[in-house]
């Protein structure tokens, strides 16, 4: 049967459980009575060594069960990740690094003891400030996850110098911190037979199982990870974090089930964040707007304890046609927490700078910013020479312009006013690559016309559970009400993480295959795997989702107050399985991009090496009052080169171009070009 390109807007399967409080999250598991509670102690110094911990000072309290630190914690196996080698060394590599763990009979006792625990440090000089010419700058071997660090085609410097129209500017973004509604949390339980069960707030149970098996030298089959409900992740829960290791360690030492939740303040150092960036972009073009040269050079930070290189300039390589191009990434090793994944790593900060530069080029040329992008639409991937499986960026731009009321033609900043408010409009394009990972799924029939489909997927609030049930019902050719989905358990068939916008794409491929085979074979149960299907798909085409974001801003001439009354996003992302949950994902991404543009800012204090605003009172995330009307649409896009259910992934593309569209709209309103995010009142009052 042929599949519709846009599926019905079903409500999420678990919606009633969530609003009634019956959905149980990681911290809410465990048997009543006998459970212990762990509290993390973190370092107040940015670099140094732990010299001593006076555990006896807090163990006098009958409610305190144990204090673990590097001198008494059990030794862990080596899994190749120093961040997870918790309590194994006296070295302190950044402010907020965990140095001890207090376990008590109540969470209140654990918290009080952790605050009172005396820890003696040797403090060393530290360096936490990223600069474009930092002495430690180096070229990493690769950028996340395995892209070439640099790329070059033609003669970009010479072509730029020869171009009659040029822009050459530097853009900066600050550290941005993941703040999912549910903090990172774990309940760990060791059984009498030596097996381990953890309820963990994770975007994928399989990496957690593998990591714990390696750390505690267990067969992976003796570790079970459950995560049926996860309250957001945004990338920070895509890899195992110290909380799951600490909870398992504490449970092993005490012989009790242990609950551990990372506090909101601790999340700013222990669970990853988006690196700040310094990006120099040079664009050279003919007077008709055709690009001759694209140069995108990135400086970002990593930690001394572990390297993470964000792929900030990678998507620039294939976005627009230009015969001469170069991208590069350089890292500074600083005494800071380890950066990691945050929604659309690479594309998000990279497109802010790149699409801002494209807007500046349009202004230099006196061209409509929409038309400039269309002029430079490539016929094939400029980086690889491969054809695109489908690329509907132009359709997104034109439909977005129509829906948003875009005024075509060159922009004249400051020409639209309403009382004391200046009004501006901005546009930016978006791209996010299409990834997939092998997955297995099991489909079973109960003989009464109902079916159970099982896969170790993770629904982190995206509605993946519902979309998978829809795909299963379609492949079985039965109403969705007759299908039950089981997810979030490593005892189920193995599948990859909810990350890289590849969750539903990868899992849905396996679910559809298993259900189709069950129906065709008339069997009672079928397990299918997609490894060979993905291998056969190959890399003959460049596959990705595209989008266009249009933003209207209002800027008060007297106070500099910025308002965003309207945003429009139009996307081409392959097949849309569930119209309701898809709209929610696009809207959430754009809201996060708005927050990046106007609100979110990790402020580092050089003297102490710490982020000053480590809570939601001082690290402002966009709230309902900050978000105006948001119009979401998509292009009906079938793509025969995608394989599986024909999906591309939608979780991350919404954030990619939004910040640039906001900044471009601010320029249109005020004539002030802000190249450093977030945009402050004083920036526009210039």
PDB file of N, CA, C and O in Angstrom, residues 565-590:
ATOM      1  N   UNK A 565       6.914  39.150  17.377  1.00  0.00           N
ATOM      2  CA  UNK A 565       5.487  38.820  17.329  1.00  0.00           C
ATOM      3  C   UNK A 565       5.138  37.677  16.386  1.00  0.00           C
ATOM      4  O   UNK A 565       4.113  37.028  16.564  1.00  0.00           O
ATOM      5  N   UNK A 566       6.022  37.430  15.375  1.00  0.00           N
ATOM      6  CA  UNK A 566       5.671  36.391  14.395  1.00  0.00           C
ATOM      7  C   UNK A 566       6.917  35.660  13.921  1.00  0.00           C
ATOM      8  O   UNK A 566       7.952  36.263  13.652  1.00  0.00           O
ATOM      9  N   UNK A 567       6.799  34.338  13.800  1.00  0.00           N
ATOM     10  CA  UNK A 567       7.811  33.522  13.150  1.00  0.00           C
ATOM     11  C   UNK A 567       7.103  32.564  12.196  1.00  0.00           C
ATOM     12  O   UNK A 567       6.025  32.045  12.506  1.00  0.00           O
ATOM     13  N   UNK A 568       7.729  32.332  11.050  1.00  0.00           N
ATOM     14  CA  UNK A 568       7.201  31.389  10.064  1.00  0.00           C
ATOM     15  C   UNK A 568       8.309  30.423   9.692  1.00  0.00           C
ATOM     16  O   UNK A 568       9.431  30.840   9.393  1.00  0.00           O
ATOM     17  N   UNK A 569       8.000  29.154   9.723  1.00  0.00           N
ATOM     18  CA  UNK A 569       8.964  28.141   9.306  1.00  0.00           C
ATOM     19  C   UNK A 569       8.331  27.191   8.313  1.00  0.00           C
ATOM     20  O   UNK A 569       7.237  26.670   8.557  1.00  0.00           O
ATOM     21  N   UNK A 570       8.993  26.977   7.195  1.00  0.00           N
ATOM     22  CA  UNK A 570       8.531  26.023   6.184  1.00  0.00           C
ATOM     23  C   UNK A 570       9.677  25.050   5.921  1.00  0.00           C
ATOM     24  O   UNK A 570      10.817  25.473   5.694  1.00  0.00           O
ATOM     25  N   UNK A 571       9.379  23.753   5.944  1.00  0.00           N
ATOM     26  CA  UNK A 571      10.422  22.736   5.898  1.00  0.00           C
ATOM     27  C   UNK A 571      10.115  21.678   4.843  1.00  0.00           C
ATOM     28  O   UNK A 571       8.958  21.433   4.494  1.00  0.00           O
ATOM     29  N   UNK A 572      11.175  21.079   4.337  1.00  0.00           N
ATOM     30  CA  UNK A 572      11.084  19.935   3.428  1.00  0.00           C
ATOM     31  C   UNK A 572      11.878  18.815   4.074  1.00  0.00           C
ATOM     32  O   UNK A 572      13.109  18.809   4.022  1.00  0.00           O
ATOM     33  N   UNK A 573      11.164  17.888   4.711  1.00  0.00           N
ATOM     34  CA  UNK A 573      11.818  16.879   5.547  1.00  0.00           C
ATOM     35  C   UNK A 573      11.290  15.488   5.255  1.00  0.00           C
ATOM     36  O   UNK A 573      11.084  14.684   6.167  1.00  0.00           O
ATOM     37  N   UNK A 574      11.075  15.210   3.976  1.00  0.00           N
ATOM     38  CA  UNK A 574      10.590  13.886   3.631  1.00  0.00           C
ATOM     39  C   UNK A 574       9.174  13.675   4.125  1.00  0.00           C
ATOM     40  O   UNK A 574       8.376  14.614   4.254  1.00  0.00           O
ATOM     41  N   UNK A 575       8.847  12.451   4.407  1.00  0.00           N
ATOM     42  CA  UNK A 575       7.507  12.116   4.847  1.00  0.00           C
ATOM     43  C   UNK A 575       7.287  12.557   6.294  1.00  0.00           C
ATOM     44  O   UNK A 575       8.152  12.352   7.147  1.00  0.00           O
ATOM     45  N   UNK A 576       6.158  13.147   6.581  1.00  0.00           N
ATOM     46  CA  UNK A 576       5.771  13.549   7.930  1.00  0.00           C
ATOM     47  C   UNK A 576       4.785  12.504   8.462  1.00  0.00           C
ATOM     48  O   UNK A 576       3.672  12.382   7.960  1.00  0.00           O
ATOM     49  N   UNK A 577       5.199  11.758   9.467  1.00  0.00           N
ATOM     50  CA  UNK A 577       4.392  10.629   9.940  1.00  0.00           C
ATOM     51  C   UNK A 577       3.175  11.099  10.725  1.00  0.00           C
ATOM     52  O   UNK A 577       2.069  10.574  10.568  1.00  0.00           O
ATOM     53  N   UNK A 578       3.361  12.095  11.591  1.00  0.00           N
ATOM     54  CA  UNK A 578       2.280  12.581  12.447  1.00  0.00           C
ATOM     55  C   UNK A 578       2.290  14.101  12.402  1.00  0.00           C
ATOM     56  O   UNK A 578       3.235  14.741  12.879  1.00  0.00           O
ATOM     57  N   UNK A 579       1.251  14.680  11.825  1.00  0.00           N
ATOM     58  CA  UNK A 579       1.230  16.126  11.608  1.00  0.00           C
ATOM     59  C   UNK A 579       1.274  16.906  12.921  1.00  0.00           C
ATOM     60  O   UNK A 579       1.904  17.965  13.012  1.00  0.00           O
ATOM     61  N   UNK A 580       0.642  16.386  13.963  1.00  0.00           N
ATOM     62  CA  UNK A 580       0.578  17.121  15.225  1.00  0.00           C
ATOM     63  C   UNK A 580       1.931  17.141  15.926  1.00  0.00           C
ATOM     64  O   UNK A 580       2.418  18.201  16.338  1.00  0.00           O
ATOM     65  N   UNK A 581       2.521  15.984  16.094  1.00  0.00           N
ATOM     66  CA  UNK A 581       3.797  15.938  16.805  1.00  0.00           C
ATOM     67  C   UNK A 581       4.916  16.551  15.971  1.00  0.00           C
ATOM     68  O   UNK A 581       5.867  17.109  16.520  1.00  0.00           O
ATOM     69  N   UNK A 582       4.810  16.476  14.634  1.00  0.00           N
ATOM     70  CA  UNK A 582       5.821  17.105  13.784  1.00  0.00           C
ATOM     71  C   UNK A 582       5.791  18.622  13.946  1.00  0.00           C
ATOM     72  O   UNK A 582       6.831  19.269  14.097  1.00  0.00           O
ATOM     73  N   UNK A 583       4.597  19.188  13.936  1.00  0.00           N
ATOM     74  CA  UNK A 583       4.486  20.634  14.136  1.00  0.00           C
ATOM     75  C   UNK A 583       5.095  21.032  15.472  1.00  0.00           C
ATOM     76  O   UNK A 583       5.796  22.044  15.577  1.00  0.00           O
ATOM     77  N   UNK A 584       4.855  20.220  16.491  1.00  0.00           N
ATOM     78  CA  UNK A 584       5.399  20.507  17.817  1.00  0.00           C
ATOM     79  C   UNK A 584       6.920  20.512  17.798  1.00  0.00           C
ATOM     80  O   UNK A 584       7.562  21.358  18.440  1.00  0.00           O
ATOM     81  N   UNK A 585       7.519  19.582  17.058  1.00  0.00           N
ATOM     82  CA  UNK A 585       8.975  19.526  16.982  1.00  0.00           C
ATOM     83  C   UNK A 585       9.550  20.743  16.260  1.00  0.00           C
ATOM     84  O   UNK A 585      10.526  21.349  16.712  1.00  0.00           O
ATOM     85  N   UNK A 586       8.963  21.108  15.130  1.00  0.00           N
ATOM     86  CA  UNK A 586       9.429  22.298  14.398  1.00  0.00           C
ATOM     87  C   UNK A 586       9.274  23.548  15.272  1.00  0.00           C
ATOM     88  O   UNK A 586      10.179  24.386  15.356  1.00  0.00           O
ATOM     89  N   UNK A 587       8.124  23.669  15.922  1.00  0.00           N
ATOM     90  CA  UNK A 587       7.862  24.831  16.769  1.00  0.00           C
ATOM     91  C   UNK A 587       8.840  24.891  17.931  1.00  0.00           C
ATOM     92  O   UNK A 587       9.375  25.959  18.264  1.00  0.00           O
ATOM     93  N   UNK A 588       9.106  23.743  18.550  1.00  0.00           N
ATOM     94  CA  UNK A 588      10.052  23.710  19.662  1.00  0.00           C
ATOM     95  C   UNK A 588      11.451  24.098  19.243  1.00  0.00           C
ATOM     96  O   UNK A 588      12.156  24.826  19.954  1.00  0.00           O
ATOM     97  N   UNK A 589      11.872  23.627  18.066  1.00  0.00           N
ATOM     98  CA  UNK A 589      13.191  23.993  17.571  1.00  0.00           C
ATOM     99  C   UNK A 589      13.306  25.482  17.313  1.00  0.00           C
ATOM    100  O   UNK A 589      14.310  26.121  17.665  1.00  0.00           O
ATOM    101  N   UNK A 590      12.288  26.061  16.691  1.00  0.00           N
ATOM    102  CA  UNK A 590      12.330  27.497  16.401  1.00  0.00           C
ATOM    103  C   UNK A 590      12.299  28.319  17.682  1.00  0.00           C
ATOM    104  O   UNK A 590      12.967  29.356  17.788  1.00  0.00           O
TER     105      UNK A 590
END
